[in-house]
Each structure stands twice: as structure tokens, then as C-alpha cells.
Amino acid sequence: MTGNFSLFQHPLYKRVHAWSKLQCIDNVISKPQPNNGLLYCTPRHDHFMGCWNFTLAGSRAYLPCPELPGFAPENFAYFDCLSNGSWYVHPSTGKEYANYLGCRNYQRVLKETEDHFLHVYVSIAGFSISLLLLIAALVIFFSFRQLNCDRVAVHKNLFLSYVITDLFNVIYLSVVCLSESVLMQNPLWCQVLHIITQYAVVSNFAWMFCEGLFLHTLVMNALKPGNYVIVACFIIGWVVPLVLTAAYAGIRATLSDNIQFCWLYESSLQWITFAPVVLSMMVNVIFLINIMRLLITKLRQLPEATQTRKAVRATGILIPLLGLQFLLFIKRPNDKESTLYDVYTYAVSVVVSLQGAFVSILYCFCNGEVLTLLQRRWYQHRVSLPGKRKRAQSCSGSTMYTFIDPMSQGNSNML
């Protein structure tokens, strides 16, 4: 964490503290004292937002530790009610003193901080690698007019959604998650940054769904899909996520307990955007099963070993394109102290952050059509250098090279 930031002087903490005090007044302080003839210490609300109820004289009251930076919420603070019906007063300050020392689990806080930072650094590194590869892939796609077809148009939009997602994730993780002062100050710009990042993520998954929709339509019709499919993909990929994110942001912004700390912490309201994402992934599973069924039918004319190998390879290539590997991470381990939880956290960080890199490598840098075009461009560049004899035939027909969609030809090698 950064800076010598005073938690109790921060305006946000003051607002939360004031809200906590009002709750304590309504639920505890305003209530009448037990009428049983016994002596009680009267209720108190302290600077750590602890709300102490009526406590029998000569006894000790306990409260769970507050969820504040540097505190361990599973521990307990205590407040001693003296035999004369007054709360314990610290001798050095002369003020009532509730003991929160047991709440400060420094060793655990240090470990959690280090683990959190390492997890964030892994994510930033992965998103940065993906971002560079995706930009390079988009430059290639836009540089060759031979690649201008509907299939690559869907790829371009998917890659663009990855670029936006990776860029804003890098910014959000770097500027917000690694800065305690920003989290505590909770400025408007960091809340807007969270909303934009949410939109980018939902749009990214929407374009994964569009990849499945387009490919399934292509395979089922065995013909070039009409423009209506491309239009539908644009609406699903860019407009629908905007509507979902706007609904999520509008509702969450009205709840004061959901807009603290730059909206960093998870909220049940995120299911407004997550539920359609999970649904789209399930539909993509159905698309994949149907595509593989039709592909295997076409491959039955090949020897069985070759047939199986091609089918497995095609399935493996389609899984990252459709984002189906994320289905493995829907359920998160509950025990945060377990090794399984750490493994899960880092696995998610690596897979999510490098997803764009995987897709760009498979569908651009390892694509036979793209490699052929790059080789031709490189050859043309070499023969155009001074001292090299230009050969007209080397350029002959290069502008006639077209991108043939592999699925339309029933060729699983080009998936």
C-alpha cells in the first residue's frame, strides 16, 4: 500500500462512520435499558465504528473486528464494563477505551498484501503481453485487403474487444488496485474507470459468443452467411453490453454501501452483467457440440486415426476462440487459506490475462493464410531492395489471393 494516509481523517471514512453511527443510534442507543434492576454500561459508538450494546456491570463485551485495512475481521475487539457501570478508561488518555489490539493481525495482513500485489502484477504482465500481440494481429488484418471477408471481420471485432479489455484492465489494476489513497478517496474518475472496464469485459464475452454464432451459422448453412448475421453480431457485441452495463452502473450508483473503494469489491449486482455472459458461454457449448458433430460427419471419409486427430485438433482450437475454458473457473474455492484457493487465483490470472494472446497466436500468427501473405509481402520487400533483380512474376496474382473460410471448405486444418 502507498502513502502515509490518515484513515480517520478521510472524507469517505467520515461519511461511512457517520452512517454507521446513525445505524447504531437507531438499532441500539435509542433502545430502552433492560428493566431488571441490574446495573449496565450505556451503549457507545466508537471511532472504529463499533456499536456497543448495554453491557452488564463487571463484564466484558465483544464485537467482531471491523473490515478495515490492517484488520482481521474474524478476530474480536472487547470493551470492559466496570463494576460501577462505567466503561473502561485508558489511564494515559483519560478516555473510554475499547481494545482493538487483537484485530491487528499484521503477519496475515502483510501476507495478504504481498499475495494480492503478486496476483495483480501477474495479471498486468499477462494483459500487457496480450495487448501487444493483439495490436500486431489487428495491424496484419487491416494491412491485407485479401483478408477482407465476414469471418475476419468478426475476428477483427473480437480482437478489438480484447484490446479495449486488456488496456483498461492494465490501467485499472495499475492506477487503482495498487494505490490505497485512490481506493480510500474513491474519486469519480476511478468509478467511471470501473464501469468502462466492466463494459469492455462484457463486450469481449459478447464477441466470443458472436464467433460461435457466426461459425455455427456458416456450418449449418454451408454457405456464406448473410449481412443480417454481421449486423446481429455488431448489435450483440457492442450495443447489448452497453445496455447491461448501464443498468448495472445505474442501480449500483444508487446504493451507498456499493460505491466505496472505486467499486473494487464484488457486488451481487454484477450478476446483471455476469448472468448473460454465463448464458452465452453455455450457448457456445451447444454451438461447439453441433459444429463438431457436423465436422466429424465430414471427416468420416478419412482413416479413423486421421479423423480423430483432426477432430480433436479442431475442438482444441475452437475452445479458446469461444472462451469455453472460463467455464472451469465459475466456482471459486471458499477457503481463502487453502492452497487450492491460491492455485485457483493464479490460474485465473494467467488464463484471463493471456486469453487475448492465445487467440491472436492461433487465429493470426499461426494461420496458414496469414503466414502465406506475410511471406509474399516479405519476398516483395526483398526483391524491391537496391541490387535485387525484380521479377514481375513474383507479384503476379498476389492481389487475387483471397481468404477462404476453412469451415466452408470442410477443412479442419484451417480452423
GROMACS .gro file of C-alpha atoms in nm:
model
  415
    1MET     CA    1   0.000   0.000   0.000
    2THR     CA    2   0.114   0.354  -0.062
    3GLY     CA    3   0.142   0.677   0.128
    4ASN     CA    4   0.104   0.788   0.489
    5PHE     CA    5  -0.268   0.819   0.460
    6SER     CA    6  -0.482   0.901   0.763
    7LEU     CA    7  -0.781   0.671   0.757
    8PHE     CA    8  -0.986   0.853   1.019
    9GLN     CA    9  -0.944   1.196   0.858
   10HIS     CA   10  -1.051   1.084   0.515
   11PRO     CA   11  -1.388   1.226   0.398
   12LEU     CA   12  -1.506   0.884   0.280
   13TYR     CA   13  -1.432   0.724   0.616
   14LYS     CA   14  -1.610   1.009   0.791
   15ARG     CA   15  -1.919   0.951   0.579
   16VAL     CA   16  -1.916   0.577   0.643
   17HIS     CA   17  -1.857   0.640   1.014
   18ALA     CA   18  -2.149   0.883   1.025
   19TRP     CA   19  -2.374   0.630   0.855
   20SER     CA   20  -2.260   0.360   1.099
   21LYS     CA   21  -2.335   0.589   1.394
   22LEU     CA   22  -2.688   0.656   1.269
   23GLN     CA   23  -2.746   0.282   1.238
   24CYS     CA   24  -2.615   0.230   1.590
   25ILE     CA   25  -2.843   0.503   1.726
   26ASP     CA   26  -3.148   0.355   1.555
   27ASN     CA   27  -3.081  -0.007   1.646
   28VAL     CA   28  -2.908   0.014   1.986
   29ILE     CA   29  -2.860   0.351   2.154
   30SER     CA   30  -3.221   0.461   2.120
   31LYS     CA   31  -3.349   0.142   2.280
   32PRO     CA   32  -3.451   0.146   2.650
   33GLN     CA   33  -3.220  -0.004   2.912
   34PRO     CA   34  -3.312  -0.353   3.037
   35ASN     CA   35  -3.557  -0.316   3.325
   36ASN     CA   36  -3.436  -0.590   3.555
   37GLY     CA   37  -3.283  -0.390   3.840
   38LEU     CA   38  -2.924  -0.464   3.735
   39LEU     CA   39  -2.652  -0.210   3.657
   40TYR     CA   40  -2.545  -0.165   3.294
   41CYS     CA   41  -2.295   0.039   3.097
   42THR     CA   42  -2.481   0.253   2.845
   43PRO     CA   43  -2.436   0.195   2.468
   44ARG     CA   44  -2.146   0.357   2.281
   45HIS     CA   45  -2.039   0.407   1.921
   46ASP     CA   46  -1.660   0.439   1.882
   47HIS     CA   47  -1.415   0.566   1.620
   48PHE     CA   48  -1.372   0.215   1.472
   49MET     CA   49  -1.748   0.204   1.402
   50GLY     CA   50  -1.802  -0.041   1.689
   51CYS     CA   51  -2.157  -0.031   1.826
   52TRP     CA   52  -2.151  -0.146   2.190
   53ASN     CA   53  -2.481  -0.251   2.339
   54PHE     CA   54  -2.598  -0.234   2.701
   55THR     CA   55  -2.342  -0.438   2.895
   56LEU     CA   56  -2.380  -0.577   3.244
   57ALA     CA   57  -2.152  -0.407   3.501
   58GLY     CA   58  -1.839  -0.610   3.577
   59SER     CA   59  -1.841  -0.793   3.244
   60ARG     CA   60  -1.663  -0.770   2.909
   61ALA     CA   61  -1.840  -0.707   2.576
   62TYR     CA   62  -1.713  -0.842   2.244
   63LEU     CA   63  -1.763  -0.731   1.883
   64PRO     CA   64  -1.623  -0.868   1.554
   65CYS     CA   65  -1.332  -0.663   1.426
   66PRO     CA   66  -1.429  -0.411   1.159
   67GLU     CA   67  -1.345  -0.472   0.793
   68LEU     CA   68  -1.080  -0.202   0.770
   69PRO     CA   69  -0.730  -0.201   0.615
   70GLY     CA   70  -0.486  -0.375   0.850
   71PHE     CA   71  -0.761  -0.555   1.046
   72ALA     CA   72  -0.857  -0.923   1.060
   73PRO     CA   73  -1.241  -0.937   1.058
   74GLU     CA   74  -1.251  -1.289   1.205
   75ASN     CA   75  -1.099  -1.164   1.533
   76PHE     CA   76  -1.276  -0.976   1.811
   77ALA     CA   77  -1.242  -0.644   1.991
   78TYR     CA   78  -1.355  -0.605   2.351
   79PHE     CA   79  -1.475  -0.331   2.584
   80ASP     CA   80  -1.471  -0.368   2.964
   81CYS     CA   81  -1.772  -0.252   3.161
   82LEU     CA   82  -1.653  -0.174   3.514
   83SER     CA   83  -1.839  -0.273   3.827
   84ASN     CA   84  -1.961   0.085   3.879
   85GLY     CA   85  -2.147   0.082   3.547
   86SER     CA   86  -1.893   0.287   3.350
   87TRP     CA   87  -1.677   0.186   3.055
   88TYR     CA   88  -1.303   0.129   3.100
   89VAL     CA   89  -1.094   0.447   3.071
   90HIS     CA   90  -0.735   0.431   2.947
   91PRO     CA   91  -0.506   0.577   3.215
   92SER     CA   92  -0.280   0.762   2.970
   93THR     CA   93  -0.555   0.933   2.770
   94GLY     CA   94  -0.833   0.960   3.025
   95LYS     CA   95  -1.081   0.849   2.759
   96GLU     CA   96  -1.304   0.545   2.728
   97TYR     CA   97  -1.104   0.269   2.559
   98ALA     CA   98  -1.229  -0.029   2.362
   99ASN     CA   99  -0.942  -0.270   2.292
  100TYR     CA  100  -0.887  -0.336   1.920
  101LEU     CA  101  -0.529  -0.465   1.951
  102GLY     CA  102  -0.641  -0.821   1.878
  103CYS     CA  103  -0.780  -0.703   1.547
  104ARG     CA  104  -0.442  -0.610   1.405
  105ASN     CA  105  -0.307  -0.932   1.259
  106TYR     CA  106   0.000  -0.777   1.098
  107GLN     CA  107   0.152  -1.102   0.976
  108ARG     CA  108  -0.161  -1.204   0.792
  109VAL     CA  109  -0.219  -0.855   0.658
  110LEU     CA  110   0.138  -0.846   0.524
  111LYS     CA  111   0.096  -1.187   0.358
  112GLU     CA  112  -0.240  -1.092   0.205
  113THR     CA  113  -0.091  -0.766   0.078
  114GLU     CA  114   0.207  -0.941  -0.079
  115ASP     CA  115  -0.014  -1.212  -0.232
  116HIS     CA  116  -0.256  -0.950  -0.364
  117PHE     CA  117   0.021  -0.745  -0.521
  118LEU     CA  118   0.182  -1.053  -0.682
  119HIS     CA  119  -0.154  -1.156  -0.822
  120VAL     CA  120  -0.203  -0.806  -0.963
  121TYR     CA  121   0.146  -0.798  -1.115
  122VAL     CA  122   0.087  -1.135  -1.286
  123SER     CA  123  -0.237  -1.001  -1.434
  124ILE     CA  124  -0.077  -0.676  -1.552
  125ALA     CA  125   0.208  -0.867  -1.721
  126GLY     CA  126  -0.036  -1.105  -1.894
  127PHE     CA  127  -0.266  -0.827  -2.015
  128SER     CA  128   0.035  -0.631  -2.147
  129ILE     CA  129   0.165  -0.929  -2.346
  130SER     CA  130  -0.181  -0.992  -2.490
  131LEU     CA  131  -0.222  -0.626  -2.576
  132LEU     CA  132   0.099  -0.618  -2.782
  133LEU     CA  133   0.015  -0.937  -2.972
  134LEU     CA  134  -0.343  -0.827  -3.038
  135ILE     CA  135  -0.237  -0.489  -3.176
  136ALA     CA  136   0.013  -0.663  -3.405
  137ALA     CA  137  -0.260  -0.904  -3.521
  138LEU     CA  138  -0.501  -0.619  -3.595
  139VAL     CA  139  -0.232  -0.438  -3.795
  140ILE     CA  140  -0.190  -0.754  -4.004
  141PHE     CA  141  -0.564  -0.799  -4.055
  142PHE     CA  142  -0.609  -0.438  -4.169
  143SER     CA  143  -0.295  -0.438  -4.386
  144PHE     CA  144  -0.406  -0.708  -4.630
  145ARG     CA  145  -0.719  -0.646  -4.832
  146GLN     CA  146  -0.712  -1.017  -4.922
  147LEU     CA  147  -0.835  -1.075  -4.567
  148ASN     CA  148  -1.146  -0.863  -4.612
  149CYS     CA  149  -1.424  -1.114  -4.551
  150ASP     CA  150  -1.703  -1.160  -4.299
  151ARG     CA  151  -1.514  -1.423  -4.100
  152VAL     CA  152  -1.215  -1.195  -4.047
  153ALA     CA  153  -1.447  -0.901  -3.978
  154VAL     CA  154  -1.579  -1.092  -3.677
  155HIS     CA  155  -1.219  -1.172  -3.578
  156LYS     CA  156  -1.128  -0.803  -3.601
  157ASN     CA  157  -1.408  -0.702  -3.368
  158LEU     CA  158  -1.322  -0.980  -3.124
  159PHE     CA  159  -0.957  -0.871  -3.122
  160LEU     CA  160  -1.060  -0.507  -3.080
  161SER     CA  161  -1.274  -0.602  -2.779
  162TYR     CA  162  -0.970  -0.782  -2.635
  163VAL     CA  163  -0.755  -0.472  -2.688
  164ILE     CA  164  -1.006  -0.249  -2.507
  165THR     CA  165  -1.047  -0.502  -2.225
  166ASP     CA  166  -0.673  -0.555  -2.176
  167LEU     CA  167  -0.594  -0.183  -2.195
  168PHE     CA  168  -0.850  -0.082  -1.933
  169ASN     CA  169  -0.761  -0.376  -1.710
  170VAL     CA  170  -0.396  -0.267  -1.713
  171ILE     CA  171  -0.498   0.091  -1.629
  172TYR     CA  172  -0.744  -0.012  -1.357
  173LEU     CA  173  -0.505  -0.256  -1.191
  174SER     CA  174  -0.208  -0.019  -1.209
  175VAL     CA  175  -0.374   0.306  -1.108
  176VAL     CA  176  -0.647   0.185  -0.872
  177CYS     CA  177  -0.568  -0.155  -0.721
  178LEU     CA  178  -0.209  -0.064  -0.633
  179SER     CA  179  -0.298   0.267  -0.469
  180GLU     CA  180  -0.453   0.278  -0.123
  181SER     CA  181  -0.503   0.654  -0.143
  182VAL     CA  182  -0.708   0.626  -0.463
  183LEU     CA  183  -0.920   0.347  -0.314
  184MET     CA  184  -0.989   0.547   0.001
  185GLN     CA  185  -1.054   0.876  -0.178
  186ASN     CA  186  -1.286   0.699  -0.423
  187PRO     CA  187  -1.280   0.976  -0.686
  188LEU     CA  188  -1.544   0.985  -0.959
  189TRP     CA  189  -1.293   0.902  -1.233
  190CYS     CA  190  -1.199   0.568  -1.074
  191GLN     CA  191  -1.567   0.472  -1.052
  192VAL     CA  192  -1.611   0.560  -1.419
  193LEU     CA  193  -1.299   0.356  -1.497
  194HIS     CA  194  -1.457   0.055  -1.324
  195ILE     CA  195  -1.774   0.092  -1.533
  196ILE     CA  196  -1.578   0.119  -1.859
  197THR     CA  197  -1.375  -0.189  -1.766
  198GLN     CA  198  -1.694  -0.380  -1.690
  199TYR     CA  199  -1.835  -0.282  -2.030
  200ALA     CA  200  -1.516  -0.395  -2.203
  201VAL     CA  201  -1.526  -0.735  -2.032
  202VAL     CA  202  -1.893  -0.794  -2.116
  203SER     CA  203  -1.836  -0.682  -2.475
  204ASN     CA  204  -1.539  -0.918  -2.502
  205PHE     CA  205  -1.752  -1.216  -2.398
  206ALA     CA  206  -2.030  -1.098  -2.630
  207TRP     CA  207  -1.790  -1.113  -2.926
  208MET     CA  208  -1.683  -1.465  -2.821
  209PHE     CA  209  -2.050  -1.554  -2.846
  210CYS     CA  210  -2.064  -1.384  -3.188
  211GLU     CA  211  -1.774  -1.602  -3.304
  212GLY     CA  212  -1.975  -1.910  -3.209
  213LEU     CA  213  -2.293  -1.772  -3.367
  214PHE     CA  214  -2.120  -1.685  -3.696
  215LEU     CA  215  -1.933  -2.015  -3.719
  216HIS     CA  216  -2.243  -2.218  -3.635
  217THR     CA  217  -2.449  -2.028  -3.893
  218LEU     CA  218  -2.177  -2.085  -4.152
  219VAL     CA  219  -2.156  -2.458  -4.085
  220MET     CA  220  -2.530  -2.512  -4.071
  221ASN     CA  221  -2.599  -2.324  -4.394
  222ALA     CA  222  -2.284  -2.443  -4.574
  223LEU     CA  223  -2.300  -2.104  -4.747
  224LYS     CA  224  -2.179  -1.754  -4.680
  225PRO     CA  225  -2.394  -1.603  -4.403
  226GLY     CA  226  -2.599  -1.303  -4.500
  227ASN     CA  227  -2.534  -0.948  -4.385
  228TYR     CA  228  -2.803  -0.991  -4.121
  229VAL     CA  229  -2.567  -1.213  -3.922
  230ILE     CA  230  -2.292  -0.947  -3.925
  231VAL     CA  231  -2.543  -0.678  -3.822
  232ALA     CA  232  -2.668  -0.902  -3.541
  233CYS     CA  233  -2.310  -0.957  -3.424
  234PHE     CA  234  -2.246  -0.582  -3.410
  235ILE     CA  235  -2.560  -0.530  -3.200
  236ILE     CA  236  -2.480  -0.822  -2.969
  237GLY     CA  237  -2.112  -0.733  -2.942
  238TRP     CA  238  -2.128  -0.358  -2.882
  239VAL     CA  239  -2.483  -0.244  -2.805
  240VAL     CA  240  -2.618  -0.515  -2.572
  241PRO     CA  241  -2.318  -0.489  -2.334
  242LEU     CA  242  -2.371  -0.113  -2.323
  243VAL     CA  243  -2.731  -0.162  -2.209
  244LEU     CA  244  -2.636  -0.423  -1.948
  245THR     CA  245  -2.350  -0.214  -1.810
  246ALA     CA  246  -2.566   0.099  -1.795
  247ALA     CA  247  -2.830  -0.090  -1.596
  248TYR     CA  248  -2.566  -0.230  -1.360
  249ALA     CA  249  -2.399   0.110  -1.308
  250GLY     CA  250  -2.728   0.295  -1.264
  251ILE     CA  251  -2.857   0.058  -0.997
  252ARG     CA  252  -2.528   0.025  -0.810
  253ALA     CA  253  -2.472   0.403  -0.805
  254THR     CA  254  -2.789   0.443  -0.600
  255LEU     CA  255  -2.661   0.219  -0.318
  256SER     CA  256  -2.418   0.398  -0.088
  257ASP     CA  257  -2.268   0.078   0.051
  258ASN     CA  258  -2.185  -0.046  -0.303
  259ILE     CA  259  -1.991   0.253  -0.437
  260GLN     CA  260  -1.699   0.267  -0.193
  261PHE     CA  261  -1.333   0.196  -0.275
  262CYS     CA  262  -1.372   0.261  -0.651
  263TRP     CA  263  -1.628  -0.023  -0.673
  264LEU     CA  264  -1.334  -0.263  -0.644
  265TYR     CA  265  -1.514  -0.518  -0.430
  266GLU     CA  266  -1.760  -0.762  -0.579
  267SER     CA  267  -2.129  -0.688  -0.564
  268SER     CA  268  -2.427  -0.915  -0.619
  269LEU     CA  269  -2.544  -0.654  -0.872
  270GLN     CA  270  -2.267  -0.768  -1.106
  271TRP     CA  271  -2.489  -1.061  -1.196
  272ILE     CA  272  -2.678  -0.812  -1.412
  273THR     CA  273  -2.382  -0.841  -1.649
  274PHE     CA  274  -2.244  -1.181  -1.546
  275ALA     CA  275  -2.566  -1.381  -1.597
  276PRO     CA  276  -2.589  -1.304  -1.972
  277VAL     CA  277  -2.217  -1.384  -2.003
  278VAL     CA  278  -2.260  -1.727  -1.843
  279LEU     CA  279  -2.568  -1.790  -2.059
  280SER     CA  280  -2.376  -1.700  -2.377
  281MET     CA  281  -2.099  -1.941  -2.281
  282MET     CA  282  -2.349  -2.222  -2.233
  283VAL     CA  283  -2.495  -2.149  -2.577
  284ASN     CA  284  -2.141  -2.158  -2.718
  285VAL     CA  285  -2.104  -2.508  -2.571
  286ILE     CA  286  -2.411  -2.613  -2.770
  287PHE     CA  287  -2.266  -2.447  -3.083
  288LEU     CA  288  -1.937  -2.632  -3.035
  289ILE     CA  289  -2.107  -2.970  -2.993
  290ASN     CA  290  -2.313  -2.920  -3.307
  291ILE     CA  291  -2.014  -2.793  -3.507
  292MET     CA  292  -1.806  -3.093  -3.403
  293ARG     CA  293  -2.092  -3.330  -3.492
  294LEU     CA  294  -2.107  -3.190  -3.844
  295LEU     CA  295  -1.730  -3.182  -3.875
  296ILE     CA  296  -1.692  -3.545  -3.774
  297THR     CA  297  -1.958  -3.637  -4.027
  298LYS     CA  298  -1.749  -3.472  -4.299
  299LEU     CA  299  -1.432  -3.642  -4.174
  300ARG     CA  300  -1.572  -3.995  -4.182
  301GLN     CA  301  -1.430  -4.045  -4.528
  302LEU     CA  302  -1.078  -4.021  -4.381
  303PRO     CA  303  -0.893  -4.302  -4.198
  304GLU     CA  304  -1.010  -4.330  -3.836
  305ALA     CA  305  -0.680  -4.218  -3.680
  306THR     CA  306  -0.657  -3.912  -3.903
  307GLN     CA  307  -1.024  -3.840  -3.846
  308THR     CA  308  -0.989  -3.846  -3.467
  309ARG     CA  309  -0.673  -3.635  -3.472
  310LYS     CA  310  -0.833  -3.367  -3.690
  311ALA     CA  311  -1.150  -3.357  -3.479
  312VAL     CA  312  -0.954  -3.324  -3.154
  313ARG     CA  313  -0.735  -3.052  -3.304
  314ALA     CA  314  -1.037  -2.857  -3.431
  315THR     CA  315  -1.204  -2.880  -3.090
  316GLY     CA  316  -0.890  -2.763  -2.912
  317ILE     CA  317  -0.857  -2.462  -3.141
  318LEU     CA  318  -1.222  -2.358  -3.106
  319ILE     CA  319  -1.229  -2.370  -2.723
  320PRO     CA  320  -1.021  -2.051  -2.664
  321LEU     CA  321  -1.196  -1.870  -2.950
  322LEU     CA  322  -1.534  -1.928  -2.786
  323GLY     CA  323  -1.397  -1.866  -2.434
  324LEU     CA  324  -1.517  -2.203  -2.307
  325GLN     CA  325  -1.215  -2.254  -2.083
  326PHE     CA  326  -1.363  -1.994  -1.848
  327LEU     CA  327  -1.632  -2.245  -1.753
  328LEU     CA  328  -1.364  -2.419  -1.546
  329PHE     CA  329  -1.339  -2.114  -1.319
  330ILE     CA  330  -1.706  -2.038  -1.246
  331LYS     CA  331  -1.686  -2.191  -0.897
  332ARG     CA  332  -1.425  -2.032  -0.670
  333PRO     CA  333  -1.293  -2.221  -0.362
  334ASN     CA  334  -1.448  -2.093  -0.039
  335ASP     CA  335  -1.146  -2.142   0.187
  336LYS     CA  336  -0.915  -1.847   0.123
  337GLU     CA  337  -0.645  -2.004   0.340
  338SER     CA  338  -0.616  -2.319   0.130
  339THR     CA  339  -0.353  -2.394  -0.132
  340LEU     CA  340  -0.634  -2.468  -0.378
  341TYR     CA  341  -0.753  -2.108  -0.345
  342ASP     CA  342  -0.403  -1.976  -0.430
  343VAL     CA  343  -0.378  -2.212  -0.726
  344TYR     CA  344  -0.722  -2.102  -0.846
  345THR     CA  345  -0.633  -1.733  -0.812
  346TYR     CA  346  -0.312  -1.755  -1.012
  347ALA     CA  347  -0.466  -1.988  -1.271
  348VAL     CA  348  -0.744  -1.737  -1.331
  349SER     CA  349  -0.492  -1.452  -1.351
  350VAL     CA  350  -0.285  -1.633  -1.614
  351VAL     CA  351  -0.573  -1.768  -1.825
  352VAL     CA  352  -0.776  -1.446  -1.823
  353SER     CA  353  -0.486  -1.210  -1.888
  354LEU     CA  354  -0.329  -1.425  -2.164
  355GLN     CA  355  -0.656  -1.514  -2.337
  356GLY     CA  356  -0.602  -1.244  -2.599
  357ALA     CA  357  -0.250  -1.372  -2.664
  358PHE     CA  358  -0.375  -1.730  -2.713
  359VAL     CA  359  -0.642  -1.625  -2.963
  360SER     CA  360  -0.414  -1.389  -3.159
  361ILE     CA  361  -0.148  -1.660  -3.192
  362LEU     CA  362  -0.394  -1.931  -3.302
  363TYR     CA  363  -0.604  -1.723  -3.540
  364CYS     CA  364  -0.346  -1.484  -3.680
  365PHE     CA  365   0.019  -1.575  -3.633
  366CYS     CA  366  -0.036  -1.949  -3.685
  367ASN     CA  367  -0.298  -1.912  -3.958
  368GLY     CA  368  -0.181  -2.054  -4.292
  369GLU     CA  369  -0.348  -1.778  -4.498
  370VAL     CA  370  -0.187  -1.505  -4.292
  371LEU     CA  371   0.155  -1.668  -4.298
  372THR     CA  372   0.140  -1.701  -4.676
  373LEU     CA  373   0.053  -1.333  -4.716
  374LEU     CA  374   0.333  -1.229  -4.480
  375GLN     CA  375   0.582  -1.442  -4.670
  376ARG     CA  376   0.473  -1.287  -5.001
  377ARG     CA  377   0.498  -0.936  -4.857
  378TRP     CA  378   0.843  -1.010  -4.721
  379TYR     CA  379   0.955  -1.153  -5.055
  380GLN     CA  380   0.823  -0.847  -5.239
  381HIS     CA  381   1.012  -0.626  -4.996
  382ARG     CA  382   1.336  -0.819  -5.054
  383VAL     CA  383   1.319  -0.810  -5.432
  384SER     CA  384   1.243  -0.437  -5.423
  385LEU     CA  385   1.568  -0.360  -5.239
  386PRO     CA  386   1.851  -0.198  -5.441
  387GLY     CA  387   2.068  -0.458  -5.611
  388LYS     CA  388   1.792  -0.717  -5.624
  389ARG     CA  389   1.653  -0.815  -5.963
  390LYS     CA  390   1.285  -0.752  -5.969
  391ARG     CA  391   1.080  -1.038  -6.102
  392ALA     CA  392   0.739  -0.943  -6.230
  393GLN     CA  393   0.608  -1.290  -6.185
  394SER     CA  394   0.668  -1.273  -5.811
  395CYS     CA  395   0.387  -1.020  -5.782
  396SER     CA  396   0.164  -1.182  -6.037
  397GLY     CA  397  -0.172  -1.276  -5.893
  398SER     CA  398  -0.091  -1.155  -5.540
  399THR     CA  399  -0.388  -0.922  -5.538
  400MET     CA  400  -0.610  -1.213  -5.632
  401TYR     CA  401  -0.523  -1.407  -5.317
  402THR     CA  402  -0.839  -1.446  -5.114
  403PHE     CA  403  -0.912  -1.562  -4.764
  404ILE     CA  404  -1.115  -1.882  -4.793
  405ASP     CA  405  -1.300  -1.967  -4.477
  406PRO     CA  406  -1.184  -2.314  -4.366
  407MET     CA  407  -1.522  -2.426  -4.235
  408SER     CA  408  -1.692  -2.351  -4.566
  409GLN     CA  409  -1.450  -2.590  -4.732
  410GLY     CA  410  -1.485  -2.860  -4.468
  411ASN     CA  411  -1.111  -2.839  -4.397
  412SER     CA  412  -1.040  -2.871  -4.025
  413ASN     CA  413  -0.672  -2.789  -4.079
  414MET     CA  414  -0.761  -2.424  -4.129
  415LEU     CA  415  -0.990  -2.372  -3.828
   0.00000   0.00000   0.00000
